[in-house]
């Protein structure tokens, strides 16, 4: 079945809940990735309202804040998430003992660090889950690169990537959380991005 991506983006691109329903109606397995950053409970609530047992994948680098780990536990329990956690092949303790603290973004070792703690675990998740549809909480406000993306796209491997809340603002996200009495977390840090408006690389590759 061929998909008219342009038509879907025109018709559903600004209606997150309709886009989630469309994505989860497609043939083939769907997954949702999360990093439990601010507002993540929005996409997780939306998808589990349609498909409660949808596989949710978290690439846990091991460098998250205590608040993020508590938020992950609270959200997982409240929504009954079917969560699978992918870790780097080396623990944080192992890596730090051998190589020291994680490299800064201007350190030539940073690309290898990002590959180890985020990109490789994600590739592993894709191989094991073998999804046709990938739902993600990307928002255009996040980075300049994301502002150029469409809510629905198909990558070079044929994976249908769906970003239902791409066009939502922080205010939209906050209002959804309030409406559905969902938890939130602002004490978040991603060592592969460091700066708020910087891409980690995962969404540039996929």
Backbone as a chain_set.jsonl record, in Angstrom:
{"seq": "XXXXXXXXXXXXXXXXXXXXXXXXXXXXXXXXXXXXXXXXXXXXXXXXXXXXXXXXXXXXXXXXXXXXXXXXXXXXXXXXXXXXXXXXXXXXXXXXXXXXXXXXXXXXXXXXXXXXXXXXXXXXXXXXXXXXXXXXXXXXXXXXXXXXXXXXXXXXXXXXXXXXXXXXXXXXXXXXXXXXXXXXXXXXXXXXXXXXXXXXXXXXXX", "coords": {"N": [[0.847, -1.194, 0.0], [0.692, 2.091, -0.996], [1.487, 5.27, 0.389], [0.112, 8.505, 0.55], [1.971, 10.801, 1.491], [2.179, 13.599, 1.547], [-0.5, 14.415, 1.405], [-1.488, 13.33, 3.777], [-0.03, 14.764, 5.665], [-1.029, 17.318, 5.159], [-3.747, 17.003, 5.82], [-3.838, 15.872, 8.407], [-1.728, 16.818, 9.87], [-1.805, 18.864, 11.786], [-3.365, 17.909, 13.778], [-2.886, 16.227, 16.376], [-4.002, 13.993, 17.837], [-5.675, 12.748, 15.956], [-3.745, 12.073, 14.112], [-2.238, 10.214, 15.528], [-4.154, 8.165, 15.783], [-4.452, 7.492, 13.076], [-1.819, 6.602, 12.462], [-1.615, 4.365, 14.12], [-3.444, 2.753, 12.998], [-2.394, 1.638, 10.785], [-1.136, -1.161, 8.921], [1.167, -3.471, 10.332], [3.827, -3.383, 12.785], [3.969, -0.938, 15.401], [5.998, 1.372, 17.197], [6.842, 3.479, 19.991], [9.181, 5.918, 20.776], [10.813, 7.258, 23.663], [12.287, 9.727, 25.83], [11.783, 10.642, 28.238], [11.869, 13.36, 28.733], [10.971, 16.881, 29.33], [7.431, 17.235, 29.024], [6.964, 14.735, 27.884], [4.984, 12.992, 28.701], [2.739, 13.654, 27.293], [2.713, 12.613, 24.56], [2.944, 9.94, 25.259], [0.618, 9.438, 26.694], [-1.298, 9.992, 24.698], [-0.827, 7.947, 22.771], [-1.224, 5.587, 24.217], [-3.868, 5.765, 24.83], [-5.05, 4.962, 22.531], [-3.769, 2.573, 21.792], [-3.125, 0.598, 24.229], [-1.07, -1.257, 24.828], [1.122, -0.656, 23.265], [4.492, -0.988, 22.21], [6.912, 0.756, 24.015], [9.906, 2.474, 23.79], [12.897, 3.17, 25.412], [15.943, 4.729, 25.249], [18.173, 4.604, 27.504], [20.748, 6.414, 28.533], [22.176, 6.307, 30.855], [22.997, 8.579, 32.012], [21.047, 10.227, 32.956], [19.122, 12.569, 34.969], [18.308, 12.344, 38.485], [15.684, 13.13, 38.884], [14.574, 12.665, 36.376], [14.661, 9.864, 36.212], [12.874, 9.258, 38.283], [10.572, 10.433, 37.259], [10.228, 8.851, 34.987], [9.564, 6.414, 36.188], [7.174, 7.117, 37.528], [5.491, 7.963, 35.398], [5.436, 5.654, 33.822], [4.134, 3.861, 35.516], [1.665, 5.175, 35.973], [0.532, 5.253, 33.412], [0.687, 2.656, 32.652], [2.752, 1.651, 30.985], [4.092, -0.289, 28.322], [7.022, -0.825, 28.509], [10.307, -0.942, 27.218], [13.672, -0.895, 28.016], [16.645, 0.261, 26.686], [20.044, -0.007, 27.121], [23.412, 1.359, 26.911], [26.126, -0.757, 25.783], [28.216, -0.783, 27.554], [28.236, -0.015, 31.016], [27.53, 3.127, 32.707], [29.286, 3.471, 34.858], [31.408, 1.77, 34.16], [32.262, 2.922, 31.719], [32.966, 5.556, 32.546], [35.019, 4.987, 34.343], [37.018, 4.034, 32.7], [37.354, 5.974, 30.689], [36.843, 8.457, 31.783], [34.841, 11.411, 32.647], [31.916, 12.193, 30.628], [32.502, 13.398, 27.274], [32.692, 16.855, 26.235], [30.747, 18.818, 23.854], [32.499, 19.945, 22.039], [34.614, 18.309, 22.043], [36.635, 15.975, 20.339], [35.99, 13.344, 20.839], [33.313, 13.215, 21.238], [31.445, 12.43, 19.278], [31.806, 9.655, 19.121], [31.019, 8.99, 21.685], [28.282, 9.703, 21.625], [27.4, 7.873, 19.713], [27.83, 5.507, 21.146], [26.178, 5.685, 23.496], [23.619, 6.391, 22.643], [22.948, 6.142, 19.785], [23.754, 3.516, 18.928], [22.293, 1.862, 20.822], [19.712, 2.551, 19.909], [19.695, 1.615, 17.263], [19.88, -1.085, 17.843], [17.453, -1.451, 19.135], [15.691, -0.993, 16.99], [16.36, -3.145, 15.313], [15.557, -5.323, 16.89], [12.849, -4.812, 17.495], [11.738, -4.331, 15.009], [9.898, -2.418, 13.671], [7.191, -1.038, 11.68], [6.158, 1.44, 11.916], [7.131, 4.395, 13.532], [6.644, 6.288, 16.287], [7.179, 9.507, 17.641], [8.047, 12.171, 19.908], [8.918, 14.556, 18.792], [9.256, 18.09, 18.391], [8.697, 21.086, 16.534], [9.594, 23.41, 17.695], [11.852, 22.658, 19.053], [14.46, 22.417, 17.764], [16.353, 23.935, 15.056], [16.606, 22.15, 12.95], [14.462, 20.407, 13.362], [12.354, 22.081, 12.922], [12.165, 22.095, 10.218], [11.096, 19.701, 9.544], [8.502, 17.298, 8.632], [5.293, 16.227, 9.931], [4.751, 13.552, 9.236], [6.866, 11.213, 7.754], [8.936, 9.161, 5.604], [11.643, 7.133, 6.097], [14.911, 6.215, 4.707], [14.999, 3.506, 4.996], [12.428, 2.707, 4.812], [10.892, 3.024, 7.05], [8.12, 4.358, 8.677], [7.914, 7.432, 9.982], [6.455, 9.203, 12.558], [5.454, 12.195, 13.917], [3.42, 13.343, 15.987], [2.958, 15.657, 17.616], [4.408, 17.647, 16.45], [3.86, 20.281, 15.584], [2.898, 21.51, 17.841], [2.973, 23.908, 20.5], [4.863, 24.761, 23.486], [2.972, 25.677, 25.249], [0.62, 24.435, 24.323], [1.3, 21.804, 24.916], [1.543, 21.894, 27.701], [-1.075, 22.519, 28.431], [-2.399, 20.203, 27.654], [-1.272, 18.35, 29.421], [-2.291, 19.362, 31.835], [-5.046, 19.067, 31.426], [-5.338, 16.305, 31.428], [-4.271, 15.514, 33.79], [-1.508, 14.803, 34.093], [1.894, 13.82, 34.847], [5.005, 15.751, 34.933], [8.339, 16.773, 33.959], [11.068, 18.802, 34.434], [13.685, 18.767, 35.088], [15.921, 17.851, 33.336], [18.493, 16.356, 31.397], [20.51, 15.876, 28.588], [23.319, 14.269, 27.691], [24.292, 13.906, 25.143], [23.381, 15.967, 23.655], [23.586, 18.356, 25.173], [23.288, 21.252, 24.802], [20.19, 23.017, 24.656], [18.992, 23.591, 22.128], [20.254, 21.983, 20.324], [20.845, 19.277, 18.065], [20.898, 15.758, 18.734], [21.679, 13.854, 16.977], [20.38, 11.457, 16.425], [17.871, 11.901, 15.182], [18.71, 13.095, 12.91], [19.944, 11.103, 11.511], [17.876, 9.309, 11.195]], "CA": [[0.0, 0.0, 0.0], [1.452, 3.327, -1.038], [0.911, 6.325, 1.214], [0.255, 9.875, 0.057], [2.482, 11.475, 2.68], [1.85, 15.036, 1.483], [-1.912, 14.572, 1.737], [-1.658, 13.026, 5.2], [0.484, 15.913, 6.411], [-1.972, 18.434, 5.008], [-5.034, 16.727, 6.452], [-3.752, 15.468, 9.807], [-0.494, 17.311, 10.47], [-2.04, 19.76, 12.916], [-4.323, 17.251, 14.666], [-2.073, 15.136, 16.918], [-4.734, 12.775, 18.216], [-6.092, 12.09, 14.713], [-2.543, 11.509, 13.494], [-1.922, 8.998, 16.293], [-5.12, 7.127, 15.391], [-4.089, 7.067, 11.719], [-0.564, 5.845, 12.509], [-1.818, 3.079, 14.776], [-4.364, 1.948, 12.185], [-1.638, 1.065, 9.679], [-0.667, -2.533, 9.087], [2.551, -3.554, 10.773], [4.104, -3.033, 14.173], [4.322, 0.443, 15.735], [6.646, 1.622, 18.483], [7.034, 4.878, 20.349], [10.385, 6.157, 21.573], [10.709, 8.327, 24.648], [13.481, 9.981, 26.647], [11.263, 11.174, 29.508], [12.202, 14.774, 28.889], [9.747, 17.647, 29.585], [6.217, 17.055, 28.221], [6.874, 13.425, 27.239], [3.748, 12.294, 29.062], [1.699, 13.968, 26.308], [2.686, 11.599, 23.498], [2.746, 8.621, 25.858], [-0.808, 9.34, 26.999], [-2.043, 9.935, 23.438], [-0.724, 6.66, 22.086], [-1.788, 4.499, 25.024], [-5.323, 5.857, 24.76], [-5.456, 4.245, 21.316], [-3.212, 1.207, 21.862], [-2.515, 0.564, 25.564], [0.107, -2.12, 24.941], [2.12, -0.314, 22.261], [5.85, -0.999, 22.752], [7.563, 2.049, 24.246], [11.343, 2.216, 23.849], [13.7, 4.236, 26.042], [17.385, 4.572, 25.223], [18.66, 5.209, 28.745], [22.204, 6.573, 28.432], [22.796, 6.168, 32.168], [23.414, 9.909, 32.472], [19.869, 11.033, 33.265], [19.027, 13.109, 36.316], [17.464, 11.569, 39.406], [14.293, 13.514, 38.636], [14.123, 11.99, 35.156], [14.391, 8.464, 36.535], [11.633, 9.219, 39.078], [9.505, 10.757, 36.316], [10.029, 7.662, 34.161], [8.831, 5.436, 37.004], [5.809, 7.605, 37.777], [4.735, 7.947, 34.152], [5.254, 4.254, 33.417], [3.108, 3.252, 36.366], [0.37, 5.825, 35.777], [-0.016, 4.925, 32.094], [0.828, 1.224, 32.391], [3.528, 1.55, 29.748], [4.783, -1.506, 27.894], [8.31, -0.15, 28.323], [11.565, -1.667, 27.102], [14.782, 0.041, 28.197], [17.899, -0.124, 26.043], [21.216, 0.638, 27.704], [24.665, 1.13, 26.193], [26.72, -2.054, 26.09], [28.989, -0.552, 28.772], [27.54, 0.8, 32.009], [28.135, 4.437, 32.937], [30.412, 3.288, 35.759], [32.5, 1.181, 33.391], [32.77, 3.901, 30.765], [33.619, 6.664, 33.258], [36.259, 4.499, 34.947], [38.025, 3.848, 31.651], [37.545, 7.159, 29.845], [36.554, 9.704, 32.485], [33.513, 11.98, 32.444], [31.534, 12.264, 29.216], [33.16, 14.518, 26.587], [31.895, 18.012, 25.845], [30.377, 18.763, 22.431], [33.617, 20.354, 21.195], [35.647, 17.293, 22.193], [36.556, 15.061, 19.193], [35.458, 12.042, 21.253], [31.879, 13.321, 21.512], [30.677, 11.642, 18.298], [31.867, 8.245, 19.534], [30.205, 8.894, 22.893], [26.889, 9.711, 21.186], [27.176, 6.581, 19.069], [27.792, 4.444, 22.152], [25.111, 5.756, 24.502], [22.297, 6.646, 22.08], [22.68, 5.654, 18.439], [23.841, 2.057, 18.884], [21.114, 1.275, 21.463], [18.531, 2.747, 19.072], [19.789, 0.655, 16.156], [19.569, -2.39, 18.429], [16.001, -1.467, 19.359], [15.032, -1.143, 15.693], [16.563, -4.523, 14.836], [14.789, -6.267, 17.695], [11.412, -4.532, 17.413], [11.379, -4.381, 13.583], [8.616, -1.742, 13.472], [6.877, -0.344, 10.426], [5.811, 2.819, 12.288], [7.865, 4.926, 14.689], [6.072, 7.526, 16.824], [8.149, 10.264, 18.416], [7.511, 13.433, 20.438], [9.622, 15.712, 18.226], [8.492, 19.329, 18.185], [9.399, 22.052, 15.684], [10.212, 24.409, 18.559], [13.043, 22.136, 19.715], [15.704, 22.766, 17.065], [16.164, 24.433, 13.687], [16.431, 20.996, 12.073], [13.121, 19.867, 13.53], [11.411, 23.038, 12.342], [12.071, 21.804, 8.79], [10.529, 18.363, 9.359], [7.069, 17.116, 8.47], [4.78, 15.29, 10.939], [4.89, 12.184, 8.743], [7.892, 11.036, 6.73], [9.4, 7.788, 5.457], [13.098, 7.202, 5.971], [15.481, 5.438, 3.604], [14.752, 2.084, 5.237], [11.007, 2.454, 4.689], [10.222, 3.208, 8.333], [7.221, 5.513, 8.693], [8.194, 8.22, 11.182], [5.29, 10.044, 12.831], [5.661, 13.141, 15.019], [2.079, 13.935, 16.099], [2.919, 16.97, 18.267], [5.455, 18.471, 15.838], [3.468, 21.688, 15.472], [2.399, 22.029, 19.113], [3.849, 24.755, 21.303], [4.976, 24.363, 24.887], [1.677, 25.972, 25.885], [-0.285, 23.339, 23.943], [1.713, 20.61, 25.661], [1.21, 22.115, 29.109], [-2.53, 22.45, 28.587], [-2.774, 18.787, 27.556], [-0.905, 17.739, 30.704], [-3.246, 19.815, 32.845], [-6.359, 18.489, 31.122], [-5.355, 14.864, 31.708], [-3.639, 15.301, 35.102], [-0.308, 14.014, 33.818], [3.114, 14.334, 35.471], [5.97, 16.403, 34.053], [9.709, 16.785, 34.471], [11.904, 19.812, 33.795], [15.082, 18.548, 35.484], [16.32, 16.891, 32.307], [19.774, 16.664, 30.761], [20.945, 14.895, 27.606], [24.742, 14.525, 27.469], [24.629, 13.864, 23.722], [22.984, 17.264, 23.088], [24.113, 19.362, 26.099], [22.574, 22.514, 24.615], [18.775, 22.76, 24.406], [18.597, 23.706, 20.723], [21.196, 21.219, 19.521], [20.436, 17.919, 17.745], [21.757, 14.693, 19.258], [22.123, 13.04, 15.862], [19.479, 10.34, 16.15], [16.833, 12.274, 14.224], [19.346, 13.457, 11.649], [20.226, 9.841, 10.828], [16.65, 8.556, 10.961]], "C": [[0.883, 1.244, 0.0], [0.715, 4.4, -0.245], [1.144, 7.675, 0.566], [0.659, 10.735, 1.254], [2.107, 12.954, 2.686], [0.398, 15.272, 1.887], [-2.157, 14.327, 3.228], [-1.165, 14.191, 6.042], [-0.45, 17.115, 6.323], [-3.222, 18.214, 5.853], [-4.931, 16.5, 7.957], [-2.58, 16.104, 10.56], [-0.663, 18.222, 11.67], [-3.081, 19.199, 13.893], [-3.636, 16.027, 15.282], [-2.842, 13.857, 17.214], [-5.25, 12.024, 16.995], [-4.901, 11.434, 14.032], [-2.107, 10.233, 14.212], [-2.865, 7.868, 15.879], [-4.798, 6.593, 13.999], [-2.853, 6.169, 11.756], [-0.776, 4.45, 13.084], [-2.842, 2.208, 14.052], [-3.646, 1.272, 11.023], [-1.276, -0.384, 9.975], [0.79, -2.513, 9.514], [2.721, -3.017, 12.181], [4.459, -1.557, 14.319], [5.032, 0.47, 17.077], [6.646, 3.126, 18.739], [8.328, 4.978, 21.148], [10.13, 7.31, 22.534], [12.062, 8.52, 25.313], [13.096, 10.585, 27.993], [11.769, 12.584, 29.794], [10.908, 15.543, 29.193], [8.653, 17.374, 28.547], [6.072, 15.673, 27.578], [5.587, 12.686, 27.567], [2.629, 12.567, 28.066], [1.612, 12.875, 25.251], [2.408, 10.216, 24.076], [1.28, 8.393, 26.232], [-1.618, 9.183, 25.711], [-2.011, 8.546, 22.817], [-1.361, 5.538, 22.89], [-3.3, 4.597, 25.138], [-5.865, 5.072, 23.567], [-4.998, 2.791, 21.363], [-2.454, 1.062, 23.177], [-1.218, -0.233, 25.659], [1.186, -1.799, 23.913], [3.52, -0.361, 22.879], [6.429, 0.418, 22.837], [9.04, 1.771, 24.505], [12.062, 3.431, 24.414], [15.17, 3.875, 25.926], [17.954, 5.323, 26.422], [20.188, 5.235, 28.725], [22.923, 6.267, 29.736], [23.183, 7.493, 32.783], [22.221, 10.81, 32.793], [19.903, 11.536, 34.71], [18.168, 12.2, 37.19], [15.994, 11.872, 39.15], [13.741, 12.821, 37.396], [13.818, 10.527, 35.424], [13.108, 8.331, 37.365], [10.425, 9.487, 38.177], [9.182, 9.552, 35.429], [9.223, 6.609, 34.922], [7.377, 5.853, 37.185], [4.95, 7.512, 36.524], [4.448, 6.524, 33.7], [4.15, 3.587, 34.222], [1.736, 3.854, 36.105], [-0.282, 5.398, 34.464], [0.079, 3.437, 31.765], [1.644, 0.933, 31.147], [4.135, 0.16, 29.553], [6.202, -1.077, 27.498], [9.461, -1.135, 28.229], [12.696, -0.644, 27.154], [16.033, -0.529, 27.533], [19.039, 0.697, 26.64], [22.412, 0.493, 26.767], [25.264, -0.212, 26.608], [27.669, -1.968, 27.288], [28.153, 0.276, 29.737], [28.23, 2.165, 32.121], [29.377, 4.307, 33.82], [31.634, 2.748, 35.042], [33.121, 2.224, 32.472], [33.538, 5.027, 31.456], [34.953, 6.235, 33.872], [37.381, 4.417, 33.918], [38.365, 5.156, 30.939], [37.292, 8.487, 30.537], [35.16, 10.207, 32.186], [33.22, 12.123, 30.95], [32.136, 13.509, 28.556], [32.192, 15.648, 26.258], [31.666, 17.985, 24.336], [31.511, 19.21, 21.513], [34.804, 19.394, 21.313], [35.533, 16.312, 21.015], [36.008, 13.68, 19.549], [33.939, 12.048, 21.404], [31.032, 12.495, 20.544], [30.662, 10.169, 18.686], [31.032, 8.013, 20.787], [28.722, 8.828, 22.53], [26.519, 8.386, 20.528], [26.987, 5.486, 20.115], [26.547, 4.493, 23.026], [23.722, 5.981, 23.915], [22.061, 5.958, 20.737], [22.742, 4.128, 18.344], [22.666, 1.395, 19.611], [19.842, 1.425, 20.624], [18.543, 1.79, 17.885], [19.439, -0.754, 16.639], [18.065, -2.527, 18.642], [15.256, -1.673, 18.044], [15.184, -2.562, 15.161], [15.657, -5.496, 15.581], [13.278, -6.069, 17.556], [10.894, -4.657, 15.98], [10.042, -3.691, 13.308], [8.429, -1.264, 12.036], [6.652, 1.141, 10.697], [6.564, 3.2, 13.554], [7.237, 6.249, 15.095], [7.072, 8.192, 17.751], [7.555, 11.609, 18.817], [8.275, 14.659, 19.935], [8.695, 16.913, 18.115], [9.335, 20.329, 17.412], [10.116, 23.117, 16.508], [11.582, 23.973, 19.084], [14.344, 22.598, 19.07], [15.375, 23.282, 15.671], [15.926, 23.285, 12.715], [15.008, 20.453, 12.151], [12.052, 20.795, 12.96], [11.219, 22.797, 10.846], [11.403, 20.462, 8.504], [9.027, 18.412, 9.136], [6.57, 16.136, 9.537], [4.904, 13.827, 10.52], [5.943, 12.158, 7.643], [8.239, 9.551, 6.664], [10.906, 7.837, 5.243], [13.599, 6.237, 4.898], [15.285, 3.933, 3.766], [13.27, 1.719, 5.148], [10.226, 2.586, 5.983], [9.387, 4.487, 8.297], [7.392, 6.234, 10.03], [7.074, 9.239, 11.379], [5.566, 10.886, 14.073], [4.359, 13.914, 15.241], [2.061, 15.351, 16.663], [3.954, 17.918, 17.675], [5.105, 19.952, 15.871], [2.902, 22.272, 16.772], [3.45, 22.867, 19.823], [3.952, 24.192, 22.72], [3.659, 24.612, 25.625], [0.658, 24.879, 25.571], [0.007, 22.099, 24.774], [1.307, 20.729, 27.128], [-0.298, 21.967, 29.337], [-3.025, 21.002, 28.497], [-2.449, 18.069, 28.863], [-1.917, 18.095, 31.783], [-4.603, 19.149, 32.657], [-6.446, 17.035, 31.57], [-4.634, 14.501, 33.008], [-2.412, 14.402, 34.979], [0.923, 14.634, 34.476], [4.029, 14.999, 34.446], [7.332, 16.415, 34.728], [10.518, 17.832, 33.714], [13.38, 19.661, 34.163], [15.653, 17.46, 34.583], [17.634, 17.325, 31.683], [20.158, 15.529, 29.828], [22.415, 15.16, 27.283], [25.154, 14.461, 26.004], [24.237, 15.17, 23.011], [23.635, 18.414, 23.84], [23.336, 20.666, 25.992], [21.147, 22.231, 24.155], [18.42, 22.714, 22.925], [19.513, 22.934, 19.784], [20.664, 19.802, 19.281], [21.418, 16.919, 18.337], [22.308, 13.819, 18.149], [21.16, 11.933, 15.487], [18.475, 10.71, 15.055], [17.408, 12.819, 12.921], [19.638, 12.202, 10.824], [18.963, 9.097, 10.431], [15.457, 9.471, 10.673]], "O": [[1.717, 1.425, 0.887], [-0.515, 4.435, -0.21], [2.242, 7.96, 0.088], [-0.185, 11.317, 1.935], [1.754, 13.497, 3.733], [0.097, 16.213, 2.622], [-2.941, 15.035, 3.86], [-1.808, 14.567, 7.022], [-0.636, 17.841, 7.3], [-3.696, 19.132, 6.522], [-5.828, 16.889, 8.705], [-2.466, 15.934, 11.774], [0.248, 18.338, 12.49], [-3.612, 19.929, 14.73], [-3.783, 14.915, 14.774], [-2.387, 12.763, 16.88], [-5.264, 10.793, 16.991], [-5.032, 10.362, 13.442], [-1.657, 9.282, 13.573], [-2.423, 6.742, 15.65], [-4.861, 5.386, 13.763], [-2.844, 5.098, 11.149], [-0.197, 3.475, 12.604], [-3.081, 1.065, 14.442], [-4.227, 0.422, 10.348], [-1.129, -0.779, 11.132], [1.554, -1.64, 9.103], [1.87, -2.293, 12.698], [5.156, -0.99, 13.478], [4.714, -0.305, 17.979], [6.474, 3.93, 17.823], [8.545, 4.212, 22.088], [9.341, 8.213, 22.256], [12.881, 7.603, 25.358], [13.953, 10.985, 28.782], [12.055, 12.945, 30.936], [9.849, 14.926, 29.305], [8.924, 17.293, 27.349], [5.143, 15.46, 26.799], [5.144, 11.841, 26.789], [1.668, 11.801, 27.994], [0.553, 12.276, 25.064], [1.715, 9.41, 23.455], [0.767, 7.282, 26.101], [-2.515, 8.344, 25.636], [-3.041, 8.028, 22.387], [-1.972, 4.634, 22.318], [-3.954, 3.621, 25.503], [-6.994, 4.581, 23.593], [-5.754, 1.885, 21.012], [-1.264, 1.371, 23.239], [-0.359, 0.081, 26.483], [2.09, -2.611, 23.711], [3.721, 0.174, 23.969], [6.432, 1.167, 21.86], [9.384, 0.933, 25.34], [11.866, 4.56, 23.964], [15.604, 2.843, 26.438], [18.186, 6.53, 26.357], [20.837, 4.2, 28.881], [24.125, 6.001, 29.743], [23.64, 7.548, 33.925], [22.374, 12.027, 32.891], [20.617, 10.997, 35.556], [17.395, 11.386, 36.683], [15.155, 10.973, 39.194], [12.573, 12.433, 37.367], [12.826, 9.999, 34.922], [12.34, 7.389, 37.166], [9.383, 8.846, 38.317], [8.016, 9.266, 35.154], [8.315, 5.99, 34.367], [6.463, 5.046, 37.016], [3.815, 7.039, 36.578], [3.344, 6.222, 33.247], [3.334, 2.842, 33.68], [0.747, 3.127, 36.022], [-1.496, 5.205, 34.402], [-0.397, 3.004, 30.716], [1.28, 0.074, 30.345], [4.62, -0.469, 30.494], [6.532, -0.98, 26.316], [9.583, -2.047, 29.047], [12.681, 0.349, 26.426], [16.422, -1.667, 27.795], [18.999, 1.927, 26.658], [22.427, -0.398, 25.918], [24.939, -0.736, 27.673], [27.9, -2.97, 27.965], [27.434, 1.18, 29.31], [29.369, 2.333, 31.685], [30.395, 4.951, 33.566], [32.755, 3.2, 35.276], [34.339, 2.395, 32.441], [34.623, 5.408, 31.016], [35.902, 7.019, 33.917], [38.541, 4.694, 34.221], [39.526, 5.412, 30.623], [37.504, 9.542, 29.938], [34.374, 9.513, 31.541], [34.129, 12.17, 30.122], [32.268, 14.551, 29.198], [31.005, 15.411, 26.03], [32.312, 17.219, 23.621], [31.494, 18.892, 20.324], [35.87, 19.643, 20.749], [34.429, 15.856, 20.719], [35.606, 12.926, 18.663], [33.339, 11.006, 21.667], [30.017, 11.923, 20.941], [29.627, 9.509, 18.592], [30.408, 6.962, 20.935], [27.988, 7.995, 23.063], [25.439, 7.848, 20.769], [26.099, 4.643, 19.99], [25.923, 3.461, 23.274], [22.73, 5.783, 24.616], [21.062, 5.256, 20.576], [21.864, 3.515, 17.737], [22.086, 0.451, 19.077], [18.99, 0.536, 20.623], [17.509, 1.216, 17.541], [18.784, -1.518, 15.93], [17.479, -3.575, 18.369], [14.296, -2.441, 17.988], [14.234, -3.123, 14.614], [15.062, -6.388, 14.976], [12.52, -7.038, 17.506], [9.746, -5.043, 15.763], [9.136, -4.32, 12.762], [9.392, -1.11, 11.285], [6.912, 1.989, 9.843], [6.625, 2.435, 14.517], [7.287, 7.222, 14.341], [7.732, 7.527, 18.549], [6.664, 12.125, 18.143], [8.272, 15.697, 20.596], [7.515, 16.782, 17.79], [10.547, 20.412, 17.611], [11.129, 23.665, 16.073], [12.381, 24.807, 19.508], [15.23, 23.111, 19.753], [14.267, 23.093, 15.169], [15.147, 23.414, 11.771], [14.42, 20.084, 11.135], [10.977, 20.347, 12.563], [10.228, 23.241, 10.268], [11.17, 20.123, 7.344], [8.369, 19.416, 9.409], [7.341, 15.298, 10.004], [5.139, 12.959, 11.361], [5.918, 12.974, 6.721], [7.882, 8.78, 7.554], [11.39, 8.499, 4.325], [12.813, 5.533, 4.264], [15.391, 3.177, 2.801], [12.894, 0.57, 5.378], [9.031, 2.295, 6.019], [9.879, 5.556, 7.934], [7.049, 5.695, 11.082], [6.78, 10.035, 10.487], [5.873, 10.358, 15.142], [4.211, 15.026, 14.733], [1.243, 16.169, 16.243], [4.342, 18.89, 18.323], [5.964, 20.787, 16.155], [2.47, 23.425, 16.787], [4.647, 22.584, 19.76], [3.224, 23.274, 23.097], [3.282, 23.85, 26.515], [-0.083, 24.447, 26.454], [-0.902, 21.433, 25.269], [0.792, 19.779, 27.718], [-0.731, 21.362, 30.317], [-3.968, 20.625, 29.192], [-3.251, 17.276, 29.356], [-2.348, 17.235, 32.551], [-5.23, 18.719, 33.624], [-7.493, 16.583, 32.034], [-4.414, 13.324, 33.294], [-2.292, 13.384, 35.661], [0.982, 15.851, 34.645], [3.851, 14.829, 33.239], [7.459, 16.107, 35.913], [10.642, 17.759, 32.492], [14.231, 20.355, 33.606], [15.845, 16.317, 34.998], [17.865, 18.514, 31.465], [20.138, 14.362, 30.218], [22.73, 16.175, 26.663], [26.245, 14.909, 25.65], [24.702, 15.444, 21.905], [24.172, 19.338, 23.23], [22.782, 21.138, 26.984], [20.916, 21.318, 23.361], [17.622, 21.873, 22.511], [19.543, 23.202, 18.583], [20.097, 19.193, 20.188], [22.615, 17.189, 18.434], [23.297, 13.114, 18.349], [21.131, 11.512, 14.331], [18.253, 9.941, 14.121], [16.683, 12.988, 11.94], [19.586, 12.233, 9.595], [18.959, 8.345, 9.456], [14.347, 8.987, 10.454]]}, "num_chains": 1, "name": "protein.A"}
